[in-house]
Amino acid sequence: MTPKEIAHNLFYVGVNDRQKELFENLWPLPLGVSYNAYLLVDEKIVLIDTVEVGYADVFLKEIEGVLNGRAPDYLIVGHMEPDHSGSIRLLRRRYPKVQIVGNSKTFEMLEGYHGITSGLYEVKEGDALHIGSRELRFYMAPMVHWPEVMFTYDPKEKILFSADAFGTYGALNGGVLDAELDLAPFRDEMIRYYANIVGKYAGPVQKALGKLSAMDIQTICSTHGPVWREYRAEAVALYEALSRYEGEHGVTIAYASMYGHTEQMAETIARSLAENGIKPIAMHNVSKSNASYILRDLFRYKALILGSPTYSNQLFPEMESLLGKIEIRQVKGRLFGCFGSFTWAGASVKRLAAFAERMNWETVGEPVEQKQGLSTRQACRSLGKAMADRLNHRNL
Ligand SMILES: Cc1cc2nc3c(=O)[nH]c(=O)nc-3n(C[C@H](O)[C@H](O)[C@H](O)COP(=O)(O)O)c2cc1C
Ligand SMILES: [Fe+2]
Ligand SMILES: [Fe+2]
């Protein structure tokens, strides 16, 4: 890319990664991802974050493209996860005098990852850094997504540098600002990113949003995805809704099946939901859909129905794995239904019901357990109808 001026004297110097298959070696990246970094050119030159180390060379060239031989005075480190901090050591080698701005937790990690212990400028909540015509301010946002995360705010231009908050998967195809991009794919990807990466930290996200509500913010520069300006209110509203686990009207059905019996139960439940006026219905075969997408739909919709055959006296392994991912994220307030099948001694439905109890979710309808090929069509239809009635009449 060529560096782009996204606000007065503020340049985008991030990179697109369209090579990596799995973010954090877990989450698929069909649309790629961007690692965003920003360069603020005032009397002092300030770089905000770096990029994944594989892109360090591209990144350093981007910076040189803006600075023409000058050197950055400060590097502000908003987040030490290696997708943003990976190039710090190489940056320091290229610009030995750059002062690194962070908090005490940042510096502990900086030493651990990079062995860097000097040329540091420590900041605390609300501290200011004078850089000429503006004064940057720092606000701690612990656990959005790691303990050292901090936001940087430019009150003059009303720009927030928000680290992973308001980030999304999806490379930046030409544009950088939201208004320059087709945002349709980013809505799905932003929910998926939240569900995968930030979803466990709803409390810290709410706290951070509380701090932001007192500030006048015209532009949000996150570390992944578009720069939010025209749609900044939508980005904040989405985070509000997701961190309250609100859940839109709709149902996610996730099922496991080896020979199709449990799958046919899922089909019947889905049909019954649709006949009772429910849409959207998201359906996932857990052996095929990556959990990343199931978690996205779980965060998006209010109701979840899970089905699994009994497998060696347990749940089907992929279903067990999904439950673990949901439990870690402490998802709240879902309406829950479950079903399953077995041949000699059923265990799966009991385990799914116990899971819902652990999650403190409301179970809707009667769980359906099917032995061998005996049809439970009517019971599945009733489960679908009960969930539809509950969703249609719930107090929002
Ligand atoms: C590897 C394997 C392990 C199984 N373990 C059990 C079990 O412990 N208890 C049981 O009642 N049925 C067990 N079954 C039978 C399945 O639960 C039963 O056939 C179920 O209906 C399969 O659902 P499906 O057609 O959706 O794959 C097992 C089947 C397989 C292939
Ligand atoms: Fe992160
Ligand atoms: Fe990140």
Short mmCIF file of C-alpha atoms and ligand atoms in Angstrom, two decimals:
data_model
loop_
_atom_site.label_atom_id
_atom_site.label_comp_id
_atom_site.label_asym_id
_atom_site.label_seq_id
_atom_site.Cartn_x
_atom_site.Cartn_y
_atom_site.Cartn_z
CA MET A 1 0.00 0.00 0.00
CA THR A 2 0.98 3.60 -0.19
CA PRO A 3 0.61 5.57 3.03
CA LYS A 4 -2.64 7.44 3.20
CA GLU A 5 -3.48 10.67 5.04
CA ILE A 6 -6.68 9.86 6.91
CA ALA A 7 -6.86 13.10 8.91
CA HIS A 8 -4.72 16.24 9.10
CA ASN A 9 -1.11 14.96 9.41
CA LEU A 10 -2.29 11.49 10.38
CA PHE A 11 -1.11 8.73 8.06
CA TYR A 12 -2.24 5.12 7.84
CA VAL A 13 0.86 2.88 7.74
CA GLY A 14 -0.74 -0.51 8.41
CA VAL A 15 -0.64 -3.64 6.25
CA ASN A 16 -3.01 -6.24 4.85
CA ASP A 17 -2.47 -9.93 5.56
CA ARG A 18 -4.13 -12.10 2.92
CA GLN A 19 -1.80 -15.03 3.55
CA LYS A 20 -2.61 -16.24 7.03
CA GLU A 21 -5.25 -19.00 7.08
CA LEU A 22 -6.08 -18.87 10.78
CA PHE A 23 -5.88 -15.87 13.10
CA GLU A 24 -4.31 -16.97 16.40
CA ASN A 25 -4.03 -20.34 14.63
CA LEU A 26 -7.74 -20.83 15.37
CA TRP A 27 -10.05 -18.46 13.53
CA PRO A 28 -10.43 -18.60 9.72
CA LEU A 29 -9.58 -15.52 7.68
CA PRO A 30 -11.39 -15.95 4.34
CA LEU A 31 -11.30 -12.17 3.78
CA GLY A 32 -7.86 -11.61 5.29
CA VAL A 33 -7.10 -9.20 8.10
CA SER A 34 -5.32 -5.87 8.45
CA TYR A 35 -2.84 -4.86 11.13
CA ASN A 36 -3.34 -1.13 11.44
CA ALA A 37 -0.69 1.34 12.51
CA TYR A 38 -0.77 5.12 12.36
CA LEU A 39 1.78 7.86 12.03
CA LEU A 40 1.07 11.30 13.46
CA VAL A 41 3.35 14.02 12.12
CA ASP A 42 3.42 17.07 14.41
CA GLU A 43 6.44 18.85 15.91
CA LYS A 44 7.15 15.41 17.27
CA ILE A 45 6.58 12.36 15.11
CA VAL A 46 4.48 9.70 16.76
CA LEU A 47 3.89 6.16 15.60
CA ILE A 48 0.92 4.33 17.07
CA ASP A 49 1.41 0.54 17.13
CA THR A 50 3.33 -1.70 14.77
CA VAL A 51 2.37 -4.81 12.77
CA GLU A 52 2.90 -8.57 12.75
CA VAL A 53 6.60 -9.34 12.32
CA GLY A 54 6.16 -11.03 8.92
CA TYR A 55 5.16 -7.64 7.53
CA ALA A 56 7.88 -5.62 9.28
CA ASP A 57 9.73 -4.86 6.05
CA VAL A 58 6.60 -3.56 4.30
CA PHE A 59 5.72 -1.58 7.40
CA LEU A 60 9.15 0.09 7.70
CA LYS A 61 8.95 1.07 4.04
CA GLU A 62 5.52 2.62 4.61
CA ILE A 63 6.95 4.72 7.43
CA GLU A 64 9.92 5.80 5.33
CA GLY A 65 7.49 6.74 2.57
CA VAL A 66 5.93 9.33 4.86
CA LEU A 67 8.99 10.51 6.77
CA ASN A 68 11.58 10.87 3.98
CA GLY A 69 14.58 10.33 6.20
CA ARG A 70 13.18 11.77 9.43
CA ALA A 71 12.71 9.46 12.41
CA PRO A 72 9.77 8.92 14.73
CA ASP A 73 10.25 10.39 18.21
CA TYR A 74 7.71 8.16 19.95
CA LEU A 75 6.12 4.77 19.48
CA ILE A 76 2.89 4.41 21.45
CA VAL A 77 2.15 0.75 22.24
CA GLY A 78 -1.59 0.26 22.64
CA HIS A 79 -1.46 -3.54 22.83
CA MET A 80 1.38 -6.04 23.21
CA GLU A 81 -0.22 -9.00 21.39
CA PRO A 82 2.30 -9.93 18.69
CA ASP A 83 -0.04 -9.05 15.80
CA HIS A 84 0.71 -5.43 16.84
CA SER A 85 3.94 -5.57 18.80
CA GLY A 86 5.81 -8.06 16.58
CA SER A 87 7.81 -5.42 14.73
CA ILE A 88 8.90 -3.36 17.75
CA ARG A 89 12.39 -4.86 17.96
CA LEU A 90 13.06 -4.24 14.26
CA LEU A 91 11.61 -0.75 14.49
CA ARG A 92 13.95 0.03 17.38
CA ARG A 93 16.89 -1.30 15.40
CA ARG A 94 15.98 1.00 12.50
CA TYR A 95 15.21 4.01 14.76
CA PRO A 96 17.34 3.54 17.91
CA LYS A 97 16.25 6.83 19.48
CA VAL A 98 12.51 6.18 19.36
CA GLN A 99 10.99 6.49 22.85
CA ILE A 100 8.47 3.76 23.59
CA VAL A 101 5.30 4.97 25.29
CA GLY A 102 3.34 2.51 27.42
CA ASN A 103 2.20 1.69 30.93
CA SER A 104 3.95 -0.47 33.52
CA LYS A 105 2.24 -3.64 32.25
CA THR A 106 3.28 -2.81 28.67
CA PHE A 107 6.89 -2.51 29.75
CA GLU A 108 6.89 -5.80 31.61
CA MET A 109 5.77 -7.52 28.38
CA LEU A 110 8.13 -5.43 26.25
CA GLU A 111 11.06 -6.75 28.25
CA GLY A 112 9.74 -10.32 28.13
CA TYR A 113 9.10 -10.37 24.37
CA HIS A 114 11.81 -8.06 23.08
CA GLY A 115 14.33 -7.56 25.88
CA ILE A 116 13.78 -3.81 25.64
CA THR A 117 14.26 -1.97 28.95
CA SER A 118 15.49 1.49 27.99
CA GLY A 119 14.17 4.49 26.11
CA LEU A 120 10.80 4.07 27.77
CA TYR A 121 8.22 6.75 28.55
CA GLU A 122 5.73 5.52 31.11
CA VAL A 123 2.18 6.86 31.22
CA LYS A 124 -0.77 6.37 33.56
CA GLU A 125 -4.49 6.93 33.31
CA GLY A 126 -5.28 10.41 31.97
CA ASP A 127 -1.61 11.40 31.40
CA ALA A 128 -0.78 13.73 28.52
CA LEU A 129 2.00 13.73 25.94
CA HIS A 130 2.75 17.07 24.24
CA ILE A 131 3.76 16.62 20.64
CA GLY A 132 3.51 20.18 19.31
CA SER A 133 0.12 21.44 18.22
CA ARG A 134 -1.62 18.66 20.09
CA GLU A 135 -1.56 16.84 23.34
CA LEU A 136 -2.33 13.14 23.34
CA ARG A 137 -4.07 11.55 26.32
CA PHE A 138 -3.97 7.98 27.55
CA TYR A 139 -6.75 5.86 29.00
CA MET A 140 -6.26 2.35 30.32
CA ALA A 141 -8.55 -0.35 28.90
CA PRO A 142 -7.36 -3.47 30.75
CA MET A 143 -8.59 -6.80 29.34
CA VAL A 144 -9.90 -5.33 26.11
CA HIS A 145 -8.18 -7.76 25.14
CA TRP A 146 -5.03 -8.10 27.36
CA PRO A 147 -4.17 -6.45 30.70
CA GLU A 148 -1.86 -3.76 29.28
CA VAL A 149 -4.26 -2.41 26.62
CA MET A 150 -4.57 1.36 26.54
CA PHE A 151 -6.38 3.85 24.34
CA THR A 152 -4.82 7.05 23.01
CA TYR A 153 -6.99 10.09 22.42
CA ASP A 154 -6.27 13.21 20.40
CA PRO A 155 -8.67 15.87 21.75
CA LYS A 156 -7.77 18.38 19.03
CA GLU A 157 -8.85 16.24 16.11
CA LYS A 158 -11.19 14.09 18.28
CA ILE A 159 -9.52 10.86 17.24
CA LEU A 160 -9.48 7.71 19.37
CA PHE A 161 -6.84 5.04 18.86
CA SER A 162 -8.69 2.08 20.31
CA ALA A 163 -6.35 -0.94 20.01
CA ASP A 164 -8.40 -4.11 19.28
CA ALA A 165 -11.69 -2.49 20.32
CA PHE A 166 -13.99 -1.87 17.32
CA GLY A 167 -11.69 -4.07 15.22
CA THR A 168 -12.78 -6.62 12.66
CA TYR A 169 -11.41 -9.31 10.39
CA GLY A 170 -11.26 -8.45 6.70
CA ALA A 171 -8.40 -6.87 4.77
CA LEU A 172 -8.77 -3.28 3.58
CA ASN A 173 -9.43 -3.49 -0.14
CA GLY A 174 -8.10 -0.16 -1.35
CA GLY A 175 -9.97 2.06 1.08
CA VAL A 176 -9.05 2.68 4.71
CA LEU A 177 -11.87 4.93 5.93
CA ASP A 178 -15.29 3.31 6.35
CA ALA A 179 -16.88 5.55 3.71
CA GLU A 180 -14.39 4.27 1.11
CA LEU A 181 -15.23 0.61 1.64
CA ASP A 182 -18.07 -1.80 0.98
CA LEU A 183 -19.06 -2.37 4.59
CA ALA A 184 -21.48 -5.28 4.01
CA PRO A 185 -18.92 -8.03 4.74
CA PHE A 186 -17.50 -6.13 7.69
CA ARG A 187 -20.68 -6.30 9.75
CA ASP A 188 -20.59 -10.11 9.89
CA GLU A 189 -16.84 -10.10 10.36
CA MET A 190 -16.95 -7.55 13.16
CA ILE A 191 -19.40 -9.68 15.13
CA ARG A 192 -17.28 -12.75 14.46
CA TYR A 193 -14.13 -10.94 15.59
CA TYR A 194 -15.86 -9.78 18.75
CA ALA A 195 -17.23 -13.26 19.50
CA ASN A 196 -13.87 -14.94 18.90
CA ILE A 197 -11.41 -12.47 20.38
CA VAL A 198 -13.09 -10.01 22.72
CA GLY A 199 -16.25 -11.93 23.67
CA LYS A 200 -14.93 -13.23 26.98
CA TYR A 201 -14.29 -9.69 28.25
CA ALA A 202 -17.75 -8.11 28.28
CA GLY A 203 -17.22 -6.44 31.68
CA PRO A 204 -13.97 -4.71 30.66
CA VAL A 205 -15.57 -3.67 27.34
CA GLN A 206 -18.49 -2.09 29.22
CA LYS A 207 -16.04 -0.24 31.48
CA ALA A 208 -14.09 1.05 28.49
CA LEU A 209 -17.30 2.14 26.74
CA GLY A 210 -18.23 4.02 29.90
CA LYS A 211 -14.97 6.00 29.71
CA LEU A 212 -15.49 6.73 26.03
CA SER A 213 -19.04 7.99 26.53
CA ALA A 214 -17.66 11.16 28.14
CA MET A 215 -15.40 11.96 25.17
CA ASP A 216 -16.17 13.65 21.87
CA ILE A 217 -14.99 11.09 19.30
CA GLN A 218 -15.19 11.80 15.58
CA THR A 219 -12.84 9.10 14.31
CA ILE A 220 -11.99 5.66 15.70
CA CYS A 221 -8.68 4.16 14.63
CA SER A 222 -8.69 0.51 15.63
CA THR A 223 -5.88 -1.98 15.07
CA HIS A 224 -7.91 -4.14 12.65
CA GLY A 225 -10.26 -3.17 9.84
CA PRO A 226 -11.69 0.14 8.65
CA VAL A 227 -11.14 3.49 10.32
CA TRP A 228 -14.59 4.39 11.65
CA ARG A 229 -15.76 7.93 10.98
CA GLU A 230 -19.08 8.04 9.15
CA TYR A 231 -20.19 4.85 10.92
CA ARG A 232 -18.50 5.43 14.27
CA ALA A 233 -21.84 5.54 16.13
CA GLU A 234 -22.82 2.19 14.61
CA ALA A 235 -19.49 0.67 15.63
CA VAL A 236 -19.96 1.83 19.23
CA ALA A 237 -23.61 0.70 19.28
CA LEU A 238 -22.60 -2.76 18.07
CA TYR A 239 -20.07 -3.06 20.89
CA GLU A 240 -22.69 -1.88 23.39
CA ALA A 241 -25.13 -4.54 22.21
CA LEU A 242 -22.58 -7.34 22.04
CA SER A 243 -21.04 -6.62 25.44
CA ARG A 244 -24.53 -6.70 26.96
CA TYR A 245 -25.06 -10.11 25.23
CA GLU A 246 -28.27 -8.64 23.84
CA GLY A 247 -29.00 -11.06 21.02
CA GLU A 248 -31.21 -10.23 18.05
CA HIS A 249 -34.42 -12.06 17.22
CA GLY A 250 -33.27 -15.31 15.62
CA VAL A 251 -32.10 -18.85 16.32
CA THR A 252 -28.82 -20.66 15.93
CA ILE A 253 -29.06 -24.44 15.55
CA ALA A 254 -25.77 -26.30 15.89
CA TYR A 255 -25.76 -30.07 15.63
CA ALA A 256 -23.45 -33.03 15.32
CA SER A 257 -24.36 -36.10 13.30
CA MET A 258 -22.54 -39.14 11.94
CA TYR A 259 -25.30 -40.99 10.08
CA GLY A 260 -27.93 -38.29 9.71
CA HIS A 261 -30.42 -39.14 12.46
CA THR A 262 -29.60 -36.16 14.65
CA GLU A 263 -29.36 -34.04 11.52
CA GLN A 264 -32.92 -34.90 10.52
CA MET A 265 -34.09 -33.87 13.97
CA ALA A 266 -32.37 -30.51 13.40
CA GLU A 267 -34.15 -30.15 10.04
CA THR A 268 -37.54 -30.79 11.64
CA ILE A 269 -36.92 -28.28 14.43
CA ALA A 270 -35.79 -25.67 11.90
CA ARG A 271 -38.86 -26.22 9.73
CA SER A 272 -41.13 -25.85 12.72
CA LEU A 273 -39.40 -22.61 13.74
CA ALA A 274 -39.82 -21.22 10.23
CA GLU A 275 -43.48 -22.24 10.06
CA ASN A 276 -43.98 -20.35 13.29
CA GLY A 277 -42.58 -17.17 11.84
CA ILE A 278 -38.94 -17.30 12.99
CA LYS A 279 -36.18 -15.88 10.84
CA PRO A 280 -33.27 -15.78 10.60
CA ILE A 281 -32.34 -19.35 11.47
CA ALA A 282 -28.61 -20.08 11.30
CA MET A 283 -27.74 -23.78 11.02
CA HIS A 284 -24.33 -25.32 11.59
CA ASN A 285 -23.07 -28.87 11.31
CA VAL A 286 -20.33 -28.71 13.96
CA SER A 287 -18.11 -31.06 11.96
CA LYS A 288 -18.14 -28.66 9.04
CA SER A 289 -18.67 -25.12 10.32
CA ASN A 290 -15.64 -23.76 12.11
CA ALA A 291 -16.58 -22.83 15.69
CA SER A 292 -15.62 -19.25 14.85
CA TYR A 293 -18.87 -18.89 12.85
CA ILE A 294 -21.03 -20.72 15.39
CA LEU A 295 -19.79 -18.37 18.12
CA ARG A 296 -20.59 -15.42 15.85
CA ASP A 297 -24.18 -16.56 15.49
CA LEU A 298 -24.44 -17.40 19.18
CA PHE A 299 -23.48 -13.80 20.01
CA ARG A 300 -25.79 -12.47 17.32
CA TYR A 301 -29.02 -14.35 18.08
CA LYS A 302 -31.02 -14.68 21.26
CA ALA A 303 -31.79 -18.41 20.98
CA LEU A 304 -29.53 -21.45 20.68
CA ILE A 305 -30.60 -25.04 20.01
CA LEU A 306 -27.95 -27.76 20.24
CA GLY A 307 -28.14 -31.39 19.13
CA SER A 308 -25.72 -34.30 19.41
CA PRO A 309 -25.64 -38.07 19.16
CA THR A 310 -24.30 -39.98 22.14
CA TYR A 311 -20.70 -40.92 21.39
CA SER A 312 -18.86 -43.34 23.70
CA ASN A 313 -21.20 -42.38 26.48
CA GLN A 314 -20.48 -38.71 25.93
CA LEU A 315 -21.22 -35.89 23.56
CA PHE A 316 -19.87 -36.00 20.01
CA PRO A 317 -16.30 -34.61 20.36
CA GLU A 318 -16.83 -31.55 18.17
CA MET A 319 -19.89 -30.62 20.22
CA GLU A 320 -17.94 -31.00 23.45
CA SER A 321 -15.28 -28.71 22.04
CA LEU A 322 -17.91 -26.11 21.09
CA LEU A 323 -19.43 -26.17 24.58
CA GLY A 324 -15.99 -25.43 26.04
CA LYS A 325 -15.60 -22.39 23.77
CA ILE A 326 -19.04 -21.10 24.74
CA GLU A 327 -18.45 -21.68 28.45
CA ILE A 328 -15.17 -19.75 28.41
CA ARG A 329 -17.01 -16.76 26.97
CA GLN A 330 -19.65 -16.83 29.73
CA VAL A 331 -22.36 -15.93 27.25
CA LYS A 332 -25.41 -14.71 29.13
CA GLY A 333 -29.17 -14.75 28.67
CA ARG A 334 -29.66 -17.23 25.87
CA LEU A 335 -32.90 -19.14 25.31
CA PHE A 336 -31.89 -22.77 25.00
CA GLY A 337 -33.25 -25.98 23.51
CA CYS A 338 -31.60 -29.35 22.98
CA PHE A 339 -31.99 -32.70 21.27
CA GLY A 340 -30.00 -35.82 20.49
CA SER A 341 -30.00 -39.47 19.57
CA PHE A 342 -28.51 -42.73 20.78
CA THR A 343 -28.68 -46.49 20.19
CA TRP A 344 -28.26 -48.25 23.55
CA ALA A 345 -27.82 -45.77 26.41
CA GLY A 346 -28.37 -42.08 25.82
CA ALA A 347 -26.03 -39.53 27.43
CA SER A 348 -25.88 -36.57 25.02
CA VAL A 349 -29.17 -34.86 25.85
CA LYS A 350 -28.51 -35.01 29.58
CA ARG A 351 -25.12 -33.46 29.02
CA LEU A 352 -26.53 -30.67 26.87
CA ALA A 353 -29.19 -29.93 29.50
CA ALA A 354 -26.54 -29.86 32.24
CA PHE A 355 -24.50 -27.43 30.14
CA ALA A 356 -27.48 -25.04 29.90
CA GLU A 357 -27.88 -25.22 33.65
CA ARG A 358 -24.22 -24.32 34.17
CA MET A 359 -24.68 -21.37 31.84
CA ASN A 360 -27.75 -20.26 33.78
CA TRP A 361 -29.78 -20.16 30.57
CA GLU A 362 -33.52 -20.55 30.29
CA THR A 363 -34.43 -23.91 28.76
CA VAL A 364 -37.39 -23.66 26.40
CA GLY A 365 -39.56 -26.64 25.38
CA GLU A 366 -38.92 -30.29 26.16
CA PRO A 367 -35.49 -31.72 25.27
CA VAL A 368 -35.93 -34.39 22.59
CA GLU A 369 -34.08 -37.69 22.83
CA GLN A 370 -34.41 -40.22 20.02
CA LYS A 371 -33.58 -43.91 20.27
CA GLN A 372 -32.30 -45.51 17.03
CA GLY A 373 -34.52 -44.66 14.07
CA LEU A 374 -37.76 -44.21 16.00
CA SER A 375 -39.23 -40.97 14.87
CA THR A 376 -39.44 -38.05 17.24
CA ARG A 377 -40.83 -35.81 14.55
CA GLN A 378 -43.72 -34.58 16.66
CA ALA A 379 -41.52 -33.85 19.68
CA CYS A 380 -39.07 -31.96 17.44
CA ARG A 381 -41.91 -29.93 15.97
CA SER A 382 -43.11 -29.11 19.49
CA LEU A 383 -39.62 -27.97 20.51
CA GLY A 384 -39.47 -25.68 17.47
CA LYS A 385 -42.90 -24.26 18.23
CA ALA A 386 -42.13 -23.72 21.91
CA MET A 387 -38.98 -21.77 21.01
CA ALA A 388 -40.85 -19.74 18.38
CA ASP A 389 -43.60 -18.86 20.88
CA ARG A 390 -41.05 -17.88 23.49
CA LEU A 391 -39.16 -15.65 21.03
CA ASN A 392 -42.29 -14.09 19.57
CA HIS A 393 -43.71 -13.19 22.97
CA ARG A 394 -40.62 -12.37 24.95
CA ASN A 395 -40.37 -8.99 26.57
CA LEU A 396 -37.58 -7.19 24.76
C1 LIG B 1 -18.24 -44.19 17.61
C2 LIG B 1 -19.64 -44.31 18.11
C3 LIG B 1 -19.88 -44.30 19.48
C4 LIG B 1 -21.18 -44.43 19.97
N1 LIG B 1 -21.39 -44.44 21.32
C5 LIG B 1 -22.66 -44.62 21.80
C6 LIG B 1 -22.92 -44.70 23.19
O1 LIG B 1 -22.02 -44.61 24.03
N2 LIG B 1 -24.22 -44.89 23.63
C7 LIG B 1 -25.24 -45.02 22.74
O2 LIG B 1 -26.39 -45.18 23.16
N3 LIG B 1 -25.03 -44.92 21.40
C8 LIG B 1 -23.78 -44.74 20.92
N4 LIG B 1 -23.55 -44.67 19.57
C9 LIG B 1 -24.70 -44.74 18.66
C10 LIG B 1 -25.16 -43.35 18.20
O3 LIG B 1 -25.35 -42.47 19.30
C11 LIG B 1 -26.50 -43.46 17.47
O4 LIG B 1 -26.37 -44.33 16.37
C12 LIG B 1 -27.01 -42.09 17.00
O5 LIG B 1 -28.37 -42.20 16.63
C13 LIG B 1 -26.21 -41.59 15.82
O6 LIG B 1 -26.75 -40.36 15.42
P1 LIG B 1 -26.45 -39.82 13.93
O7 LIG B 1 -27.20 -40.69 12.95
O8 LIG B 1 -26.99 -38.41 13.97
O9 LIG B 1 -24.99 -39.89 13.73
C14 LIG B 1 -22.27 -44.54 19.07
C15 LIG B 1 -22.02 -44.54 17.70
C16 LIG B 1 -20.71 -44.43 17.22
C17 LIG B 1 -20.49 -44.44 15.72
FE FE B 2 -5.42 -8.62 20.72
FE FE B 3 -5.18 -7.55 17.44
#
